[in-house]
mmCIF file with all atom_site columns, N, CA, C and O in Angstrom:
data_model
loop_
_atom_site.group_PDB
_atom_site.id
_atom_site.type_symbol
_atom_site.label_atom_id
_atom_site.label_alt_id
_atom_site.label_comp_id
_atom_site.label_asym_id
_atom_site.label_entity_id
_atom_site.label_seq_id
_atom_site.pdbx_PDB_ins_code
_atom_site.Cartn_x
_atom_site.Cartn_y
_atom_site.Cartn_z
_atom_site.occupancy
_atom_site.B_iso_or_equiv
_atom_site.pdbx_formal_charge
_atom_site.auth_seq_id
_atom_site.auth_comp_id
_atom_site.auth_asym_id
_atom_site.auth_atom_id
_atom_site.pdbx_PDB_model_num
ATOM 1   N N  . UNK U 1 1  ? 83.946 106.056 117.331 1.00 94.00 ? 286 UNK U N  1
ATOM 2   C CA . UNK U 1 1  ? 83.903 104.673 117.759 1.00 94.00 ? 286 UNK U CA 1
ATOM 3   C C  . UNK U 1 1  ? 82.558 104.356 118.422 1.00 94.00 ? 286 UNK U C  1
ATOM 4   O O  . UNK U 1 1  ? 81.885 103.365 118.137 1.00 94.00 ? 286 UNK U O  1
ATOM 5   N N  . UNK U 1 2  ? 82.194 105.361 119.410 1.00 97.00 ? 287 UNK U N  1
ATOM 6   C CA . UNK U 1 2  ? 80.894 105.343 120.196 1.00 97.00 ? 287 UNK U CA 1
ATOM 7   C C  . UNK U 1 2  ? 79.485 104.784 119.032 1.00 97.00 ? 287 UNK U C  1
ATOM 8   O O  . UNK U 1 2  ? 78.634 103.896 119.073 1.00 97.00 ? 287 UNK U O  1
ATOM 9   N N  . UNK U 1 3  ? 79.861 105.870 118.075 1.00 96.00 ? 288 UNK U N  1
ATOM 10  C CA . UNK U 1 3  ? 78.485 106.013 116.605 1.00 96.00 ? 288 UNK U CA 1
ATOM 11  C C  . UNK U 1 3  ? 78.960 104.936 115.510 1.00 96.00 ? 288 UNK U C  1
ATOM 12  O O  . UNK U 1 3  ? 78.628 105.009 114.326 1.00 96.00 ? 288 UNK U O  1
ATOM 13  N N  . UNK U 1 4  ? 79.791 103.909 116.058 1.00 95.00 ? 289 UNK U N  1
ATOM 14  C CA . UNK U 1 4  ? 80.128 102.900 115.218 1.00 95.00 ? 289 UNK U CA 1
ATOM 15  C C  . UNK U 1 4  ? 79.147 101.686 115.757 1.00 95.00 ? 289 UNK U C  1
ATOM 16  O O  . UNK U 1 4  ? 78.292 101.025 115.168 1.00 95.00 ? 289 UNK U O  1
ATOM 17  N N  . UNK U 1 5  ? 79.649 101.665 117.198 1.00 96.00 ? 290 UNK U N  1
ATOM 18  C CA . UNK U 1 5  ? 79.044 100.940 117.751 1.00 96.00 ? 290 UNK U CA 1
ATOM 19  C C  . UNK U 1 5  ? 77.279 100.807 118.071 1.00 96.00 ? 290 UNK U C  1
ATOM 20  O O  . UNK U 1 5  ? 76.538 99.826  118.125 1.00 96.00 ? 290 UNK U O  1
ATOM 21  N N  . UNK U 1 6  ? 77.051 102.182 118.234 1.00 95.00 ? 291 UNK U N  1
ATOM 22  C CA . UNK U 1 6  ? 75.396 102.468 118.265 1.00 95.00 ? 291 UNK U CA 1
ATOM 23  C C  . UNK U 1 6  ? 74.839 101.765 116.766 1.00 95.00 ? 291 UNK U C  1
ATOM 24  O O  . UNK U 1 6  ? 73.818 101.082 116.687 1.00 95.00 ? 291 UNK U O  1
ATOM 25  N N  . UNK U 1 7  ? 75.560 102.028 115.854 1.00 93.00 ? 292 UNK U N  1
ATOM 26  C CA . UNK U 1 7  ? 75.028 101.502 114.699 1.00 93.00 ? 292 UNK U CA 1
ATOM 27  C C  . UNK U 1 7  ? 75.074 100.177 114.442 1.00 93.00 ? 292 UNK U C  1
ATOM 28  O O  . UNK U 1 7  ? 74.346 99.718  113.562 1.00 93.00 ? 292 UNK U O  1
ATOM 29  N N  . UNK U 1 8  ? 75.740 99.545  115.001 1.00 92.00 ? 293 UNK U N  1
ATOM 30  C CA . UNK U 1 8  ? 75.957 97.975  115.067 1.00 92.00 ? 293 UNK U CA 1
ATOM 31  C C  . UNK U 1 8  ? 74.891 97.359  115.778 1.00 92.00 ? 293 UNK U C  1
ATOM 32  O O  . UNK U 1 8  ? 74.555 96.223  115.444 1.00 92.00 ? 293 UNK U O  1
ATOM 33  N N  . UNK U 1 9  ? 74.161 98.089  116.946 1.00 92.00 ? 294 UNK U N  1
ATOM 34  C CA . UNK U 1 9  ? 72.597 98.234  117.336 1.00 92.00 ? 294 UNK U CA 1
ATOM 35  C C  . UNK U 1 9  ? 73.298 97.526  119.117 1.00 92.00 ? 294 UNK U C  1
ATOM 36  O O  . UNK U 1 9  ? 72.673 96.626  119.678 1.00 92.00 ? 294 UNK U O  1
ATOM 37  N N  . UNK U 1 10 ? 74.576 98.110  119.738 1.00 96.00 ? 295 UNK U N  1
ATOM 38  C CA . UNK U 1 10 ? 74.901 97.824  121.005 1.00 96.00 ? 295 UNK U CA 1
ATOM 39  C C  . UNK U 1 10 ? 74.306 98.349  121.772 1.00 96.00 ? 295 UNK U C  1
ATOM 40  O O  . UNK U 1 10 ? 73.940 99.379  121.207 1.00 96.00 ? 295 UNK U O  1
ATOM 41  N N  . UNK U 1 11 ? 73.823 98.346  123.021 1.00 97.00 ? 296 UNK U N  1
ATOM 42  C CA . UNK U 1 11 ? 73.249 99.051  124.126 1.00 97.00 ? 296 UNK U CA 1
ATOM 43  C C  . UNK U 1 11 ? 74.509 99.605  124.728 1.00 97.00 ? 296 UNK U C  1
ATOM 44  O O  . UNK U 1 11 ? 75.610 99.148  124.418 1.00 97.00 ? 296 UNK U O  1
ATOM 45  N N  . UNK U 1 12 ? 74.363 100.531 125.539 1.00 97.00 ? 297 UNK U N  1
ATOM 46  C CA . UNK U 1 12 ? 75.361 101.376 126.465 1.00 97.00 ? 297 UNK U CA 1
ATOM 47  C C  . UNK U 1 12 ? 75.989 100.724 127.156 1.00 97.00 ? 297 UNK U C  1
ATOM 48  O O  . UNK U 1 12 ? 77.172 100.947 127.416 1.00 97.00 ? 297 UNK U O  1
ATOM 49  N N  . UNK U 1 13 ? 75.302 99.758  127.607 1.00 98.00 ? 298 UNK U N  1
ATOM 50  C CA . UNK U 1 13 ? 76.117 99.014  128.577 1.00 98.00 ? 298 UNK U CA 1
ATOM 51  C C  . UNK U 1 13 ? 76.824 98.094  127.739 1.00 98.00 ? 298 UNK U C  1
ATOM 52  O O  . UNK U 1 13 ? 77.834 97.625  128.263 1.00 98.00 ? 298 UNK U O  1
ATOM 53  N N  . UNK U 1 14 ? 76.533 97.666  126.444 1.00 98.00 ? 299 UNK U N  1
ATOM 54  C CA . UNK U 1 14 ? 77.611 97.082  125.574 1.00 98.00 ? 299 UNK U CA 1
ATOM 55  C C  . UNK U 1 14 ? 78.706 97.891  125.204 1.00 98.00 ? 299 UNK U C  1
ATOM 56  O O  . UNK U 1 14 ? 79.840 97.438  125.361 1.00 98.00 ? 299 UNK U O  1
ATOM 57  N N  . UNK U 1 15 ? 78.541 99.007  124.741 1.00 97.00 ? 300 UNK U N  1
ATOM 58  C CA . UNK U 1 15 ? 79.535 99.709  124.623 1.00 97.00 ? 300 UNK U CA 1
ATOM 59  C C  . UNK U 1 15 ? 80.174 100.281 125.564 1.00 97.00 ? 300 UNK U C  1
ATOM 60  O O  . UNK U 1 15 ? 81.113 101.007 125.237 1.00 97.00 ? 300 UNK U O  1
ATOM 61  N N  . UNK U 1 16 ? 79.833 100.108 127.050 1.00 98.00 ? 301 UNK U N  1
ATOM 62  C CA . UNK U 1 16 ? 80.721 100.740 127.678 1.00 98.00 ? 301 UNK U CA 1
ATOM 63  C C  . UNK U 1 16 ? 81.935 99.595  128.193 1.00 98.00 ? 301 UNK U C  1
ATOM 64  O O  . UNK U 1 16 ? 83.115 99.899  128.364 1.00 98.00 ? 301 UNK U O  1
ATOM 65  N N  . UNK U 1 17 ? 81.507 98.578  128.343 1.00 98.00 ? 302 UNK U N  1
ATOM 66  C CA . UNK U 1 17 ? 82.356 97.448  128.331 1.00 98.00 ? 302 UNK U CA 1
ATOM 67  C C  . UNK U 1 17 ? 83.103 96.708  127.464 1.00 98.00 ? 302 UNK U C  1
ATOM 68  O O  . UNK U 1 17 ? 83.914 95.834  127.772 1.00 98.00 ? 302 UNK U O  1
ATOM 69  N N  . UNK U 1 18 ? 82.693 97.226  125.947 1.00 97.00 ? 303 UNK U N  1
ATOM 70  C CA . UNK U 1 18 ? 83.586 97.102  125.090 1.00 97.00 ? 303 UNK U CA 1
ATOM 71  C C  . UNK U 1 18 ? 84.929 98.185  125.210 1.00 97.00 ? 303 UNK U C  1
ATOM 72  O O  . UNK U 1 18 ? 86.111 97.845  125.265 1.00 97.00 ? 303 UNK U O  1
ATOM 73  N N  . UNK U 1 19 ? 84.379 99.602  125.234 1.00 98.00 ? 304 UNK U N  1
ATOM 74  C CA . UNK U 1 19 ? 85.681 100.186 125.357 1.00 98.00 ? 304 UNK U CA 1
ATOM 75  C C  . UNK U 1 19 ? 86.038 100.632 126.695 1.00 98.00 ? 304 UNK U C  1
ATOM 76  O O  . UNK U 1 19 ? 86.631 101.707 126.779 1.00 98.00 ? 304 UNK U O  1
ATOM 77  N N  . UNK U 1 20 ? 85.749 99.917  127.854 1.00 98.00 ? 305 UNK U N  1
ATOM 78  C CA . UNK U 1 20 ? 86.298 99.675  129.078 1.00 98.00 ? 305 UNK U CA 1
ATOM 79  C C  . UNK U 1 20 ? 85.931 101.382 129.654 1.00 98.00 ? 305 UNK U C  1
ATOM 80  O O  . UNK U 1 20 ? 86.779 102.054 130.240 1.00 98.00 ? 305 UNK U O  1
ATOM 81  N N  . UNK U 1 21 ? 84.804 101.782 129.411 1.00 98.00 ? 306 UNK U N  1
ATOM 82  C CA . UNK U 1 21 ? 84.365 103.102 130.227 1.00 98.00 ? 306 UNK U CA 1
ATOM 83  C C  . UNK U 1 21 ? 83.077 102.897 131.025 1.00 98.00 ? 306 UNK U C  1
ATOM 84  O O  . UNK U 1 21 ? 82.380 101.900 130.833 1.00 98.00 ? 306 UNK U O  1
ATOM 85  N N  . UNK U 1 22 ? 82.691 104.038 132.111 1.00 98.00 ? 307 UNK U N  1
ATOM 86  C CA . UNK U 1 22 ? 81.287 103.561 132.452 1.00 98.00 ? 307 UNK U CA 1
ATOM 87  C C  . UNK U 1 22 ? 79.747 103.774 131.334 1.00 98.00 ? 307 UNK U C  1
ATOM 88  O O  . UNK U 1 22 ? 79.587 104.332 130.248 1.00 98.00 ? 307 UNK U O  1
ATOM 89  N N  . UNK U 1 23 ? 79.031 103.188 132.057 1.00 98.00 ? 308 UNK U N  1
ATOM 90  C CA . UNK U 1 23 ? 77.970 103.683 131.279 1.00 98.00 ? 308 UNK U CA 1
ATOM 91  C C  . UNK U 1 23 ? 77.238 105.291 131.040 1.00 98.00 ? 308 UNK U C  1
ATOM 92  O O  . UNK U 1 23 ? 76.938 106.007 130.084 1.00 98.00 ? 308 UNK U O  1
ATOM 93  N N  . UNK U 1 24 ? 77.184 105.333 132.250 1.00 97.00 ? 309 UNK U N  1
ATOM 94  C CA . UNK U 1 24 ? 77.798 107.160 132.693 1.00 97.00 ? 309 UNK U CA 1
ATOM 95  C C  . UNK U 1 24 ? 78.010 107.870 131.071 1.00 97.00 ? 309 UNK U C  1
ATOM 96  O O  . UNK U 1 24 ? 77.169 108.395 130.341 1.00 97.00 ? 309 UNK U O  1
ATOM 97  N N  . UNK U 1 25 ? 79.557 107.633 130.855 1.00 98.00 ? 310 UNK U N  1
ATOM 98  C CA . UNK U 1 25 ? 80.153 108.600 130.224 1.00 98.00 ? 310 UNK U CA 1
ATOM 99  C C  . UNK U 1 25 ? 79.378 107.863 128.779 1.00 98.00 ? 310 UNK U C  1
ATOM 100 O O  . UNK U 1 25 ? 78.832 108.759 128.135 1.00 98.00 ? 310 UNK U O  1
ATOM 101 N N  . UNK U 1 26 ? 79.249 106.883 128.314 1.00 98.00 ? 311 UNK U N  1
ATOM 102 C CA . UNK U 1 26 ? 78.541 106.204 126.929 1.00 98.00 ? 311 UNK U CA 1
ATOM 103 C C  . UNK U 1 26 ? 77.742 106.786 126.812 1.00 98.00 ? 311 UNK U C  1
ATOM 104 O O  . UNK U 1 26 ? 77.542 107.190 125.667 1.00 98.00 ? 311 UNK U O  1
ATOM 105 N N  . UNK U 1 27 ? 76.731 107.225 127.960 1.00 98.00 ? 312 UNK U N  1
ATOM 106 C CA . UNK U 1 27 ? 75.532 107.914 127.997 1.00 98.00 ? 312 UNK U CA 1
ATOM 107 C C  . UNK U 1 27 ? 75.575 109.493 127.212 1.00 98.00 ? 312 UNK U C  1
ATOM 108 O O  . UNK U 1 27 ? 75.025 109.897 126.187 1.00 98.00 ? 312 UNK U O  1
ATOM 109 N N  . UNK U 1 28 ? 76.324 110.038 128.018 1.00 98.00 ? 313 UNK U N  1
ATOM 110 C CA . UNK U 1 28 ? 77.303 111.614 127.782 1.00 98.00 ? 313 UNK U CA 1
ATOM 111 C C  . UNK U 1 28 ? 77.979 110.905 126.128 1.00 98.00 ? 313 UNK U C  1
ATOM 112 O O  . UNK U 1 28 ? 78.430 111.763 125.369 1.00 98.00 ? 313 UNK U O  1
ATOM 113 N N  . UNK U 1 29 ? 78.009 110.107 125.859 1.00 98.00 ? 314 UNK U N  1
ATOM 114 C CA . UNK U 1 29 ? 79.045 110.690 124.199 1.00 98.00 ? 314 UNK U CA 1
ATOM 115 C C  . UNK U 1 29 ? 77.415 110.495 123.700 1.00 98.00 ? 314 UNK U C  1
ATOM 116 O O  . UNK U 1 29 ? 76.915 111.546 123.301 1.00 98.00 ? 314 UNK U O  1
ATOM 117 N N  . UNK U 1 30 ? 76.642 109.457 123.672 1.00 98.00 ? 315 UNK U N  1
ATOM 118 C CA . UNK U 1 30 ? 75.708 109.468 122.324 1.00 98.00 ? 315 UNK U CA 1
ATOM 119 C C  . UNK U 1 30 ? 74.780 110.548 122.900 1.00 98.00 ? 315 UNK U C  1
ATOM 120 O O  . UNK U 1 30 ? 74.091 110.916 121.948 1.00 98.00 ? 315 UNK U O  1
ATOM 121 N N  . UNK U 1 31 ? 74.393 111.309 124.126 1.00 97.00 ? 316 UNK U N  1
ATOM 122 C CA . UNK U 1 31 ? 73.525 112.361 123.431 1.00 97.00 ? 316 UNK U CA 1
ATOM 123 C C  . UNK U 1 31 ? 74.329 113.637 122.964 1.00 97.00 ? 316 UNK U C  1
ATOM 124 O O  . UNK U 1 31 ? 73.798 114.726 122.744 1.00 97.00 ? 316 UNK U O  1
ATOM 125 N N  . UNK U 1 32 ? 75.903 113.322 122.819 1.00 97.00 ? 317 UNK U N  1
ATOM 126 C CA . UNK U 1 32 ? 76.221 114.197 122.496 1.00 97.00 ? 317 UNK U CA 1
ATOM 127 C C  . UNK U 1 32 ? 76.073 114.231 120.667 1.00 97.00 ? 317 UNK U C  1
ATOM 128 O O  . UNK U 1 32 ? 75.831 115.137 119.870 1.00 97.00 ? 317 UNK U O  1
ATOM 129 N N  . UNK U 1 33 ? 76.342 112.819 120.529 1.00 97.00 ? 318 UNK U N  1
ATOM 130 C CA . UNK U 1 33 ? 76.300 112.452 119.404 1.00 97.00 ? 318 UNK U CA 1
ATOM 131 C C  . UNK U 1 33 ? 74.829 112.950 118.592 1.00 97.00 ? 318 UNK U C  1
ATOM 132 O O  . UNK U 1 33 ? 74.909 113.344 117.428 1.00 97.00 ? 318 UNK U O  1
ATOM 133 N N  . UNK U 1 34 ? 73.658 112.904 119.217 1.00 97.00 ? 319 UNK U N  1
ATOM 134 C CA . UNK U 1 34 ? 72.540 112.930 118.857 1.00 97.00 ? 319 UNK U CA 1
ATOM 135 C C  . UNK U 1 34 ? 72.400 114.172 118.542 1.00 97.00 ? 319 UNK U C  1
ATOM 136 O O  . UNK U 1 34 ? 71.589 114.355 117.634 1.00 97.00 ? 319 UNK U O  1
ATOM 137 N N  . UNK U 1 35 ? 73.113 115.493 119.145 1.00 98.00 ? 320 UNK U N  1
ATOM 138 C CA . UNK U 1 35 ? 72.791 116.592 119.350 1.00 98.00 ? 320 UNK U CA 1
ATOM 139 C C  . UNK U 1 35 ? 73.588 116.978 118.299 1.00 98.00 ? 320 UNK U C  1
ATOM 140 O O  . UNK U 1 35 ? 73.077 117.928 117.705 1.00 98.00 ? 320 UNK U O  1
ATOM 141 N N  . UNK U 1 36 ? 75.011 116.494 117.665 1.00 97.00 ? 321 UNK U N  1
ATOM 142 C CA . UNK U 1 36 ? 75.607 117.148 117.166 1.00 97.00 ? 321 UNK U CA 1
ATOM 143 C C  . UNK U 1 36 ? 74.915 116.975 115.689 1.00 97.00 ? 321 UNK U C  1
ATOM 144 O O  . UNK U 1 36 ? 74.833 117.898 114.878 1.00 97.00 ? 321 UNK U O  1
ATOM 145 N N  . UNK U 1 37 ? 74.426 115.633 115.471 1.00 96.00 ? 322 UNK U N  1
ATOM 146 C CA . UNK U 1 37 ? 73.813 114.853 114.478 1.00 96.00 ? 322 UNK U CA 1
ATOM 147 C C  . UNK U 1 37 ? 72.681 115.731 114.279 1.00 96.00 ? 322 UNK U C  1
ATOM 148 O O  . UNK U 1 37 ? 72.486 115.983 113.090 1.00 96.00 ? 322 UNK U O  1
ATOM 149 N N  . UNK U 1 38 ? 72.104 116.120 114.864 1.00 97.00 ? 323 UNK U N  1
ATOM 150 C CA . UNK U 1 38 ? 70.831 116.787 114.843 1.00 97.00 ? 323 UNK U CA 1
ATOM 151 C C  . UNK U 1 38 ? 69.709 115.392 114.499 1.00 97.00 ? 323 UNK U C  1
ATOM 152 O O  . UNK U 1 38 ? 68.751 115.554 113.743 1.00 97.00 ? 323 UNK U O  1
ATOM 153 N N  . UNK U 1 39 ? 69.988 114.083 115.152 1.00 97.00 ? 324 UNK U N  1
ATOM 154 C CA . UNK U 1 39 ? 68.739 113.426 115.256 1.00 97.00 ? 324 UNK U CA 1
ATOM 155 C C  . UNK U 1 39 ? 67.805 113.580 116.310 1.00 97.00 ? 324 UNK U C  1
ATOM 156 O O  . UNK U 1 39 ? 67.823 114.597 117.004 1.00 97.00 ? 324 UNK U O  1
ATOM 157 N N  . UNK U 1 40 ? 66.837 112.493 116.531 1.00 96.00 ? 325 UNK U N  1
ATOM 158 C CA . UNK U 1 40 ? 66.304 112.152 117.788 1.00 96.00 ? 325 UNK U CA 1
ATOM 159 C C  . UNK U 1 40 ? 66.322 111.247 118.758 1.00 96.00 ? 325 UNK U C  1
ATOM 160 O O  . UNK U 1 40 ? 65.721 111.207 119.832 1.00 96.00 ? 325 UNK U O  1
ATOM 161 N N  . UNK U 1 41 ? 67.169 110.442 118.200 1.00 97.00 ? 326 UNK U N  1
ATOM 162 C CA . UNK U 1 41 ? 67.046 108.768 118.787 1.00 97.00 ? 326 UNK U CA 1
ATOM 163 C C  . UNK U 1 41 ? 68.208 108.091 118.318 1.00 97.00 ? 326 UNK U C  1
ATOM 164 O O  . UNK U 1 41 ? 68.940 108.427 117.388 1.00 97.00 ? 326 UNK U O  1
ATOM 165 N N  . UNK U 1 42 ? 68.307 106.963 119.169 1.00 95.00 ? 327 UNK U N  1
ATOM 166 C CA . UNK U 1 42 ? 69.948 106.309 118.831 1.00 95.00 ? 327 UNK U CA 1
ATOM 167 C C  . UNK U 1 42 ? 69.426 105.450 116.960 1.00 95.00 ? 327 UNK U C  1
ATOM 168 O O  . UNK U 1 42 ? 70.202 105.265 116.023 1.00 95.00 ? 327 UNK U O  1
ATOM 169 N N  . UNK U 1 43 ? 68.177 105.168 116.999 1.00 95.00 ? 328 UNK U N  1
ATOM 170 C CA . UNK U 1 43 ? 67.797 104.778 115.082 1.00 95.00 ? 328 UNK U CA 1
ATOM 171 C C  . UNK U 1 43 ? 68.150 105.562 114.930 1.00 95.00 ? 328 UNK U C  1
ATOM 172 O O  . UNK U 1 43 ? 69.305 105.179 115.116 1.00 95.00 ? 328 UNK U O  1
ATOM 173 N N  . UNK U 1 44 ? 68.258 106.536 114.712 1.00 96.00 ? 329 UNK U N  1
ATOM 174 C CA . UNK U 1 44 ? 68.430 107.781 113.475 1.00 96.00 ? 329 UNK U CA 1
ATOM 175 C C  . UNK U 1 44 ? 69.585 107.955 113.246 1.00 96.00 ? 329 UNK U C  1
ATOM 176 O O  . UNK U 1 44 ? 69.827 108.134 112.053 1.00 96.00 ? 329 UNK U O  1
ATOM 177 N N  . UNK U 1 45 ? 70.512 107.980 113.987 1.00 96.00 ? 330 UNK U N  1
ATOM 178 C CA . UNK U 1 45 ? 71.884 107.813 114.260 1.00 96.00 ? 330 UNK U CA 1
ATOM 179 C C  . UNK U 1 45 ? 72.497 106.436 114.503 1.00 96.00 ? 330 UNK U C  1
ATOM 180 O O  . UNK U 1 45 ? 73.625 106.322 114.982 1.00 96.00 ? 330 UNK U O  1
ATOM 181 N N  . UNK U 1 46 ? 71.856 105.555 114.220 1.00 93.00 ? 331 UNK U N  1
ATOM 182 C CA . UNK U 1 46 ? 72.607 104.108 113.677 1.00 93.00 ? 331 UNK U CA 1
ATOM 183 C C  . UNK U 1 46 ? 72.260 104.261 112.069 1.00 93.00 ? 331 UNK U C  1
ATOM 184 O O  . UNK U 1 46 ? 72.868 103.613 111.217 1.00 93.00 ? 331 UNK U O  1
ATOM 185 N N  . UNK U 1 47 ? 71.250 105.159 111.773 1.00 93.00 ? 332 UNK U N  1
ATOM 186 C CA . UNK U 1 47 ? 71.322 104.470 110.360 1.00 93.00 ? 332 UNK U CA 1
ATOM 187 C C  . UNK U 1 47 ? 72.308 105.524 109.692 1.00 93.00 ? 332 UNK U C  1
ATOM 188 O O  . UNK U 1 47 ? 72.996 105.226 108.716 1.00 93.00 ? 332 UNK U O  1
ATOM 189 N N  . UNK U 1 48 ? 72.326 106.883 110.340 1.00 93.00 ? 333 UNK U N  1
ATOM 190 C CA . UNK U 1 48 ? 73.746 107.923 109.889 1.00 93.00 ? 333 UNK U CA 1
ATOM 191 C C  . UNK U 1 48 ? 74.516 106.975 109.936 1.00 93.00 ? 333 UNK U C  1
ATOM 192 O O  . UNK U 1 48 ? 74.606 106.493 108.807 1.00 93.00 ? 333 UNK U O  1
ATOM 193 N N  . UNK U 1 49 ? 75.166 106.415 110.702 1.00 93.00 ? 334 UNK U N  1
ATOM 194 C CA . UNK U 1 49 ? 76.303 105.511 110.615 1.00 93.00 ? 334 UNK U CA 1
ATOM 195 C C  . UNK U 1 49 ? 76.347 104.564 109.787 1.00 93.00 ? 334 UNK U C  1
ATOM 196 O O  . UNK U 1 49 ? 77.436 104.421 109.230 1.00 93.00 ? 334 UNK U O  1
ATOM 197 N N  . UNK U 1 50 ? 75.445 103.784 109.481 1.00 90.00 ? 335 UNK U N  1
ATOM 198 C CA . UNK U 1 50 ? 75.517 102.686 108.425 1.00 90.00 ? 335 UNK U CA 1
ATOM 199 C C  . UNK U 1 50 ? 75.199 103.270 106.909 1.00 90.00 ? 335 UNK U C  1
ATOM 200 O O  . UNK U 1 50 ? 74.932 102.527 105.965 1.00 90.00 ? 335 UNK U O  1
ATOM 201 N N  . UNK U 1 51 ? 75.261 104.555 106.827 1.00 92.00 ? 336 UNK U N  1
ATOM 202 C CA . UNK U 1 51 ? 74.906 105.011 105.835 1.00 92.00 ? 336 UNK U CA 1
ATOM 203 C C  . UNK U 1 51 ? 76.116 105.531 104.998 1.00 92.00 ? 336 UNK U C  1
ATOM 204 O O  . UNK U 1 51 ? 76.222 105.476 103.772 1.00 92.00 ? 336 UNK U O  1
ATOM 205 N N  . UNK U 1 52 ? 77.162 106.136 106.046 1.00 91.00 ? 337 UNK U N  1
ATOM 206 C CA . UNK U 1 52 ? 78.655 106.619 106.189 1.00 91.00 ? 337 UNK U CA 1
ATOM 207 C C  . UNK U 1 52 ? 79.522 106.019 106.175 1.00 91.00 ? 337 UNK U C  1
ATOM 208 O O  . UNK U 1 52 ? 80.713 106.332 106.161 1.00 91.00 ? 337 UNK U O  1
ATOM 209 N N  . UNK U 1 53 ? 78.630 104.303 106.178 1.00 91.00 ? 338 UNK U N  1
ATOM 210 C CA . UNK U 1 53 ? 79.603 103.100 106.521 1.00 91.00 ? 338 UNK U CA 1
ATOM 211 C C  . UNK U 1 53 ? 80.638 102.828 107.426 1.00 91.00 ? 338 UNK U C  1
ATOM 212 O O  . UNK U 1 53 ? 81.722 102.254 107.323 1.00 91.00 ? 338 UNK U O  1
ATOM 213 N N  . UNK U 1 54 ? 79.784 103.617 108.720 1.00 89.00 ? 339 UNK U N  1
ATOM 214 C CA . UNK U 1 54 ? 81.026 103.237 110.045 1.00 89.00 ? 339 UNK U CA 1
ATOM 215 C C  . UNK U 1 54 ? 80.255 101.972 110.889 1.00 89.00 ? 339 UNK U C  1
ATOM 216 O O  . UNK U 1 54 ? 80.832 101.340 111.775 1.00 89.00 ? 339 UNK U O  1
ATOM 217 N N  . UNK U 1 55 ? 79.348 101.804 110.613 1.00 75.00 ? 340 UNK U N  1
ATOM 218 C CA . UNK U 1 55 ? 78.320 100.604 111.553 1.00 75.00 ? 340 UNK U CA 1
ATOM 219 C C  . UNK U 1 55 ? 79.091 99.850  110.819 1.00 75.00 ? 340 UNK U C  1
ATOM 220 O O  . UNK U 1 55 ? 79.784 100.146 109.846 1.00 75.00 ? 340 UNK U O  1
ATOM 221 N N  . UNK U 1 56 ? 78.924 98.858  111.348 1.00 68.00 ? 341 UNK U N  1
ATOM 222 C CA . UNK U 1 56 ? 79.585 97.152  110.667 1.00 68.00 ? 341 UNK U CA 1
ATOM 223 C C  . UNK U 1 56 ? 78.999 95.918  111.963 1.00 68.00 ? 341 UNK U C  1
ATOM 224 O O  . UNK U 1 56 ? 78.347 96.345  112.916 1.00 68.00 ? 341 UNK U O  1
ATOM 225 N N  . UNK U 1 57 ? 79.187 95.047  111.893 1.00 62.00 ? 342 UNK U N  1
ATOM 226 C CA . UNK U 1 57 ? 79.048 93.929  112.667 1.00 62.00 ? 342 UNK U CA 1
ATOM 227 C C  . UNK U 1 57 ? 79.995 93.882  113.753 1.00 62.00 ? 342 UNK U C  1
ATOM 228 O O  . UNK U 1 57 ? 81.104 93.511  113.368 1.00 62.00 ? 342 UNK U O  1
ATOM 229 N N  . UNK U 1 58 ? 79.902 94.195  115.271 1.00 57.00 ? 343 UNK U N  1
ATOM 230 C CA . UNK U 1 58 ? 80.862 94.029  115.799 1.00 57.00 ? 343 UNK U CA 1
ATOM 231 C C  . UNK U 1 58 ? 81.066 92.964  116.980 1.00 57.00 ? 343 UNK U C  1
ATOM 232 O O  . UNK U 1 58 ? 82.168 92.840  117.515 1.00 57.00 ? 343 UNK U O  1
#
């Protein structure tokens, strides 16, 4: 959900108020995300996502 939203091009603080967590922990999922991804940057991993077709317009 986190790498849905990064791909939709939200900031942390959008996504943490979308799914009602702090920014804190948003922070903690996408570099987890980044790491597991083996990118560098939240681009590289929005376009994994829109590529996988989990980004969408949200």
């Amino acid at each position: 959900e986190v790498l849905a939203l990064v791909g939709a091009g939200l900031s942390n603080a959008e996504i943490a108020r979308r799914l009602f967590l702090t920014e804190g922990t948003v922070k903690s999922y996408v570099s987890t995300i980044l790491n597991r991804l083996e990118v560098r940057n939240r681009v590289q991993a929005a376009i994994l996502a829109y590529e996988a077709g989990l980004a969408r317009d949200q």
